[in-house]
Amino acid sequence: MYSAAIPLEVAVMPQTFGGSDVCLFPLTQRTTIMASLWRSYQALMSRNPWTVQILTAGSLVGVGDVISQQVIERRGLRNHSLQRTTKMMSIGFLFVGPVVGGWYKVLDSLVTGSSKRVALQKMLFDQLGFAPCFLGAFLGISGALNGLTVEENITKLKRDYADALISNYYLWPPVQIANFYFIPLHHRLAVVQIVAVVWNSYLSWKANRL
């Protein structure tokens, strides 16, 4: 029996399914926990924006690789390559986070304002100028970390680059218009990387398909 001092809506209520007890967190409690985590993230972001952005990017690149291995490639936990996930996270920490975060700062200084027209201009700069270079560098770095020779890496880029770039254009233009128009600068990398969990899964599969 629950103490009367504990409000019913925040108590963890056991429910029985198939003969076993499962504890379900009520929606109000889950919402409170998520709101608290988001406030903590915002506080860290305001104190150390650069560090938090890089850590967020690296972690979510790692999540993308886990999804790639388990959902796309169906390796199973026993055959999961921790070495590969570590490599992808290192690319996230040392390349994706600093480069994308730095690019957003440069882009904000090049194209100022917050109108819809400005958001469209930023998206065009991002997708026609930055994205093709970034994607090629990402695939090239991934190939090098996988031990490919220069010739093998060039061959792989010729095979995969155009397909990856076309896939990029299916996803990112509308996301980036919304990102540049609605999201403050210091949260843009985080928003992109959250959306990019799916994209990172695809990129990880593409980058590691030898």
GROMACS .gro file of N, CA, C and O in nm, residues 100-179:
model
  320
  100VAL      N    1   3.127   2.108  -3.785
  100VAL     CA    2   2.990   2.155  -3.804
  100VAL      C    3   2.959   2.272  -3.710
  100VAL      O    4   2.898   2.371  -3.751
  101GLY      N    5   3.002   2.260  -3.584
  101GLY     CA    6   2.980   2.370  -3.491
  101GLY      C    7   3.048   2.497  -3.536
  101GLY      O    8   2.991   2.607  -3.530
  102GLY      N    9   3.172   2.485  -3.584
  102GLY     CA   10   3.245   2.601  -3.635
  102GLY      C   11   3.180   2.658  -3.760
  102GLY      O   12   3.174   2.781  -3.776
  103TRP      N   13   3.131   2.570  -3.847
  103TRP     CA   14   3.065   2.616  -3.969
  103TRP      C   15   2.942   2.701  -3.937
  103TRP      O   16   2.918   2.805  -4.000
  104TYR      N   17   2.864   2.659  -3.838
  104TYR     CA   18   2.744   2.736  -3.804
  104TYR      C   19   2.780   2.876  -3.754
  104TYR      O   20   2.709   2.973  -3.781
  105LYS      N   21   2.890   2.887  -3.681
  105LYS     CA   22   2.935   3.019  -3.637
  105LYS      C   23   2.976   3.106  -3.755
  105LYS      O   24   2.940   3.224  -3.764
  106VAL      N   25   3.051   3.048  -3.848
  106VAL     CA   26   3.092   3.121  -3.968
  106VAL      C   27   2.971   3.162  -4.049
  106VAL      O   28   2.959   3.278  -4.095
  107LEU      N   29   2.877   3.069  -4.067
  107LEU     CA   30   2.758   3.097  -4.147
  107LEU      C   31   2.674   3.208  -4.084
  107LEU      O   32   2.620   3.294  -4.155
  108ASP      N   33   2.666   3.209  -3.951
  108ASP     CA   34   2.590   3.314  -3.883
  108ASP      C   35   2.654   3.451  -3.900
  108ASP      O   36   2.585   3.553  -3.901
  109SER      N   37   2.786   3.454  -3.913
  109SER     CA   38   2.854   3.582  -3.934
  109SER      C   39   2.846   3.627  -4.080
  109SER      O   40   2.847   3.746  -4.110
  110LEU      N   41   2.839   3.530  -4.173
  110LEU     CA   42   2.830   3.563  -4.315
  110LEU      C   43   2.691   3.611  -4.354
  110LEU      O   44   2.675   3.704  -4.433
  111VAL      N   45   2.590   3.544  -4.301
  111VAL     CA   46   2.451   3.576  -4.335
  111VAL      C   47   2.379   3.611  -4.205
  111VAL      O   48   2.348   3.523  -4.126
  112THR      N   49   2.354   3.738  -4.184
  112THR     CA   50   2.294   3.783  -4.058
  112THR      C   51   2.143   3.803  -4.074
  112THR      O   52   2.092   3.823  -4.184
  113GLY      N   53   2.074   3.796  -3.960
  113GLY     CA   54   1.930   3.814  -3.960
  113GLY      C   55   1.858   3.686  -3.924
  113GLY      O   56   1.921   3.580  -3.905
  114SER      N   57   1.724   3.694  -3.914
  114SER     CA   58   1.647   3.577  -3.873
  114SER      C   59   1.518   3.561  -3.954
  114SER      O   60   1.426   3.493  -3.910
  115SER      N   61   1.511   3.624  -4.071
  115SER     CA   62   1.390   3.614  -4.153
  115SER      C   63   1.388   3.482  -4.229
  115SER      O   64   1.487   3.408  -4.233
  116LYS      N   65   1.276   3.454  -4.292
  116LYS     CA   66   1.265   3.332  -4.374
  116LYS      C   67   1.362   3.337  -4.491
  116LYS      O   68   1.419   3.235  -4.529
  117ARG      N   69   1.380   3.456  -4.548
  117ARG     CA   70   1.474   3.469  -4.660
  117ARG      C   71   1.615   3.437  -4.616
  117ARG      O   72   1.691   3.371  -4.687
  118VAL      N   73   1.653   3.485  -4.496
  118VAL     CA   74   1.787   3.458  -4.442
  118VAL      C   75   1.804   3.307  -4.417
  118VAL      O   76   1.908   3.249  -4.448
  119ALA      N   77   1.700   3.243  -4.362
  119ALA     CA   78   1.706   3.098  -4.339
  119ALA      C   79   1.725   3.023  -4.469
  119ALA      O   80   1.802   2.926  -4.477
  120LEU      N   81   1.657   3.068  -4.576
  120LEU     CA   82   1.673   3.005  -4.706
  120LEU      C   83   1.814   3.025  -4.760
  120LEU      O   84   1.875   2.931  -4.813
  121GLN      N   85   1.870   3.145  -4.744
  121GLN     CA   86   2.006   3.172  -4.789
  121GLN      C   87   2.106   3.084  -4.714
  121GLN      O   88   2.199   3.028  -4.775
  122LYS      N   89   2.088   3.070  -4.584
  122LYS     CA   90   2.178   2.986  -4.505
  122LYS      C   91   2.169   2.840  -4.548
  122LYS      O   92   2.270   2.771  -4.558
  123MET      N   93   2.047   2.795  -4.575
  123MET     CA   94   2.031   2.657  -4.620
  123MET      C   95   2.104   2.634  -4.751
  123MET      O   96   2.169   2.530  -4.770
  124LEU      N   97   2.094   2.730  -4.844
  124LEU     CA   98   2.161   2.715  -4.973
  124LEU      C   99   2.313   2.714  -4.958
  124LEU      O  100   2.382   2.633  -5.021
  125PHE      N  101   2.366   2.804  -4.875
  125PHE     CA  102   2.509   2.803  -4.847
  125PHE      C  103   2.551   2.668  -4.787
  125PHE      O  104   2.653   2.610  -4.825
  126ASP      N  105   2.469   2.621  -4.692
  126ASP     CA  106   2.501   2.498  -4.620
  126ASP      C  107   2.497   2.377  -4.712
  126ASP      O  108   2.590   2.295  -4.713
  127GLN      N  109   2.392   2.367  -4.793
  127GLN     CA  110   2.372   2.247  -4.873
  127GLN      C  111   2.449   2.246  -5.005
  127GLN      O  112   2.489   2.140  -5.053
  128LEU      N  113   2.473   2.364  -5.062
  128LEU     CA  114   2.546   2.369  -5.188
  128LEU      C  115   2.696   2.390  -5.170
  128LEU      O  116   2.775   2.351  -5.256
  129GLY      N  117   2.736   2.450  -5.057
  129GLY     CA  118   2.877   2.476  -5.034
  129GLY      C  119   2.941   2.383  -4.933
  129GLY      O  120   3.040   2.315  -4.962
  130PHE      N  121   2.880   2.376  -4.815
  130PHE     CA  122   2.941   2.299  -4.705
  130PHE      C  123   2.916   2.150  -4.716
  130PHE      O  124   3.009   2.069  -4.701
  131ALA      N  125   2.791   2.110  -4.738
  131ALA     CA  126   2.756   1.967  -4.733
  131ALA      C  127   2.837   1.879  -4.828
  131ALA      O  128   2.885   1.772  -4.786
  132PRO      N  129   2.856   1.917  -4.954
  132PRO     CA  130   2.934   1.829  -5.042
  132PRO      C  131   3.078   1.808  -4.993
  132PRO      O  132   3.131   1.696  -5.001
  133CYS      N  133   3.141   1.915  -4.942
  133CYS     CA  134   3.278   1.903  -4.891
  133CYS      C  135   3.282   1.819  -4.764
  133CYS      O  136   3.368   1.731  -4.748
  134PHE      N  137   3.188   1.846  -4.673
  134PHE     CA  138   3.185   1.774  -4.546
  134PHE      C  139   3.162   1.624  -4.569
  134PHE      O  140   3.228   1.540  -4.509
  135LEU      N  141   3.069   1.592  -4.657
  135LEU     CA  142   3.037   1.451  -4.683
  135LEU      C  143   3.156   1.377  -4.741
  135LEU      O  144   3.188   1.264  -4.700
  136GLY      N  145   3.225   1.439  -4.837
  136GLY     CA  146   3.343   1.375  -4.894
  136GLY      C  147   3.452   1.353  -4.791
  136GLY      O  148   3.515   1.248  -4.786
  137ALA      N  149   3.473   1.455  -4.705
  137ALA     CA  150   3.574   1.442  -4.599
  137ALA      C  151   3.537   1.333  -4.500
  137ALA      O  152   3.622   1.253  -4.458
  138PHE      N  153   3.409   1.327  -4.463
  138PHE     CA  154   3.363   1.225  -4.368
  138PHE      C  155   3.387   1.084  -4.422
  138PHE      O  156   3.441   0.998  -4.351
  139LEU      N  157   3.349   1.061  -4.546
  139LEU     CA  158   3.368   0.928  -4.604
  139LEU      C  159   3.515   0.896  -4.620
  139LEU      O  160   3.558   0.782  -4.598
  140GLY      N  161   3.595   0.996  -4.657
  140GLY     CA  162   3.739   0.974  -4.672
  140GLY      C  163   3.807   0.941  -4.540
  140GLY      O  164   3.890   0.849  -4.532
  141ILE      N  165   3.772   1.016  -4.435
  141ILE     CA  166   3.830   0.989  -4.302
  141ILE      C  167   3.788   0.851  -4.253
  141ILE      O  168   3.869   0.776  -4.198
  142SER      N  169   3.661   0.817  -4.273
  142SER     CA  170   3.614   0.684  -4.232
  142SER      C  171   3.690   0.573  -4.303
  142SER      O  172   3.730   0.473  -4.242
  143GLY      N  173   3.712   0.591  -4.432
  143GLY     CA  174   3.787   0.491  -4.508
  143GLY      C  175   3.930   0.478  -4.459
  143GLY      O  176   3.982   0.366  -4.446
  144ALA      N  177   3.994   0.592  -4.428
  144ALA     CA  178   4.131   0.588  -4.376
  144ALA      C  179   4.138   0.515  -4.243
  144ALA      O  180   4.229   0.433  -4.219
  145LEU      N  181   4.042   0.542  -4.154
  145LEU     CA  182   4.039   0.474  -4.024
  145LEU      C  183   4.010   0.325  -4.038
  145LEU      O  184   4.046   0.246  -3.951
  146ASN      N  185   3.944   0.288  -4.147
  146ASN     CA  186   3.919   0.146  -4.172
  146ASN      C  187   4.036   0.077  -4.241
  146ASN      O  188   4.026  -0.040  -4.279
  147GLY      N  189   4.145   0.150  -4.260
  147GLY     CA  190   4.266   0.089  -4.315
  147GLY      C  191   4.274   0.086  -4.465
  147GLY      O  192   4.359   0.014  -4.520
  148LEU      N  193   4.189   0.161  -4.534
  148LEU     CA  194   4.195   0.162  -4.680
  148LEU      C  195   4.317   0.239  -4.729
  148LEU      O  196   4.357   0.339  -4.669
  149THR      N  197   4.375   0.193  -4.837
  149THR     CA  198   4.482   0.269  -4.900
  149THR      C  199   4.421   0.390  -4.973
  149THR      O  200   4.299   0.400  -4.987
  150VAL      N  201   4.508   0.480  -5.018
  150VAL     CA  202   4.458   0.598  -5.090
  150VAL      C  203   4.379   0.555  -5.213
  150VAL      O  204   4.269   0.607  -5.241
  151GLU      N  205   4.431   0.457  -5.288
  151GLU     CA  206   4.362   0.412  -5.408
  151GLU      C  207   4.228   0.348  -5.374
  151GLU      O  208   4.127   0.372  -5.442
  152GLU      N  209   4.225   0.266  -5.269
  152GLU     CA  210   4.100   0.202  -5.228
  152GLU      C  211   3.999   0.306  -5.180
  152GLU      O  212   3.878   0.295  -5.207
  153ASN      N  213   4.049   0.407  -5.109
  153ASN     CA  214   3.960   0.512  -5.060
  153ASN      C  215   3.899   0.591  -5.176
  153ASN      O  216   3.779   0.623  -5.174
  154ILE      N  217   3.979   0.621  -5.276
  154ILE     CA  218   3.929   0.693  -5.394
  154ILE      C  219   3.823   0.609  -5.466
  154ILE      O  220   3.718   0.661  -5.507
  155THR      N  221   3.851   0.481  -5.480
  155THR     CA  222   3.754   0.391  -5.544
  155THR      C  223   3.622   0.388  -5.467
  155THR      O  224   3.513   0.392  -5.525
  156LYS      N  225   3.633   0.382  -5.335
  156LYS     CA  226   3.513   0.380  -5.251
  156LYS      C  227   3.436   0.511  -5.261
  156LYS      O  228   3.313   0.512  -5.268
  157LEU      N  229   3.507   0.623  -5.264
  157LEU     CA  230   3.441   0.752  -5.279
  157LEU      C  231   3.368   0.761  -5.413
  157LEU      O  232   3.255   0.812  -5.421
  158LYS      N  233   3.431   0.712  -5.518
  158LYS     CA  234   3.366   0.713  -5.649
  158LYS      C  235   3.239   0.628  -5.647
  158LYS      O  236   3.140   0.661  -5.714
  159ARG      N  237   3.241   0.521  -5.570
  159ARG     CA  238   3.124   0.432  -5.563
  159ARG      C  239   3.012   0.490  -5.478
  159ARG      O  240   2.893   0.480  -5.514
  160ASP      N  241   3.048   0.554  -5.365
  160ASP     CA  242   2.947   0.588  -5.264
  160ASP      C  243   2.911   0.737  -5.256
  160ASP      O  244   2.803   0.771  -5.207
  161TYR      N  245   3.000   0.825  -5.303
  161TYR     CA  246   2.981   0.967  -5.276
  161TYR      C  247   2.854   1.023  -5.338
  161TYR      O  248   2.773   1.091  -5.271
  162ALA      N  249   2.831   1.000  -5.468
  162ALA     CA  250   2.715   1.058  -5.536
  162ALA      C  251   2.585   1.010  -5.473
  162ALA      O  252   2.492   1.090  -5.451
  163ASP      N  253   2.579   0.881  -5.441
  163ASP     CA  254   2.458   0.825  -5.381
  163ASP      C  255   2.432   0.889  -5.244
  163ASP      O  256   2.318   0.922  -5.210
  164ALA      N  257   2.540   0.906  -5.165
  164ALA     CA  258   2.525   0.966  -5.032
  164ALA      C  259   2.482   1.112  -5.043
  164ALA      O  260   2.399   1.160  -4.964
  165LEU      N  261   2.536   1.184  -5.140
  165LEU     CA  262   2.501   1.325  -5.157
  165LEU      C  263   2.355   1.341  -5.199
  165LEU      O  264   2.284   1.429  -5.148
  166ILE      N  265   2.308   1.256  -5.289
  166ILE     CA  266   2.167   1.260  -5.329
  166ILE      C  267   2.077   1.230  -5.209
  166ILE      O  268   1.975   1.297  -5.187
  167SER      N  269   2.114   1.131  -5.131
  167SER     CA  270   2.037   1.098  -5.010
  167SER      C  271   2.036   1.216  -4.914
  167SER      O  272   1.934   1.245  -4.849
  168ASN      N  273   2.148   1.285  -4.903
  168ASN     CA  274   2.158   1.405  -4.820
  168ASN      C  275   2.053   1.509  -4.861
  168ASN      O  276   1.987   1.570  -4.777
  169TYR      N  277   2.035   1.527  -4.992
  169TYR     CA  278   1.942   1.629  -5.040
  169TYR      C  279   1.796   1.590  -5.022
  169TYR      O  280   1.708   1.676  -5.023
  170TYR      N  281   1.768   1.462  -5.004
  170TYR     CA  282   1.632   1.422  -4.970
  170TYR      C  283   1.594   1.464  -4.828
  170TYR      O  284   1.478   1.497  -4.801
  171LEU      N  285   1.693   1.463  -4.737
  171LEU     CA  286   1.664   1.486  -4.595
  171LEU      C  287   1.689   1.628  -4.547
  171LEU      O  288   1.605   1.689  -4.482
  172TRP      N  289   1.807   1.684  -4.581
  172TRP     CA  290   1.855   1.799  -4.506
  172TRP      C  291   1.803   1.937  -4.543
  172TRP      O  292   1.793   2.024  -4.455
  173PRO      N  293   1.769   1.969  -4.668
  173PRO     CA  294   1.722   2.105  -4.696
  173PRO      C  295   1.604   2.151  -4.609
  173PRO      O  296   1.612   2.259  -4.548
  174PRO      N  297   1.494   2.074  -4.596
  174PRO     CA  298   1.385   2.122  -4.509
  174PRO      C  299   1.424   2.128  -4.362
  174PRO      O  300   1.383   2.218  -4.289
  175VAL      N  301   1.506   2.031  -4.319
  175VAL     CA  302   1.552   2.032  -4.179
  175VAL      C  303   1.633   2.158  -4.150
  175VAL      O  304   1.615   2.225  -4.048
  176GLN      N  305   1.722   2.194  -4.243
  176GLN     CA  306   1.810   2.308  -4.219
  176GLN      C  307   1.736   2.441  -4.228
  176GLN      O  308   1.769   2.535  -4.156
  177ILE      N  309   1.636   2.452  -4.314
  177ILE     CA  310   1.557   2.575  -4.317
  177ILE      C  311   1.490   2.596  -4.181
  177ILE      O  312   1.494   2.706  -4.124
  178ALA      N  313   1.429   2.491  -4.128
  178ALA     CA  314   1.366   2.502  -3.996
  178ALA      C  315   1.469   2.530  -3.889
  178ALA      O  316   1.446   2.611  -3.797
  179ASN      N  317   1.585   2.465  -3.898
  179ASN     CA  318   1.691   2.484  -3.799
  179ASN      C  319   1.741   2.628  -3.797
  179ASN      O  320   1.754   2.690  -3.691
   0.00000   0.00000   0.00000
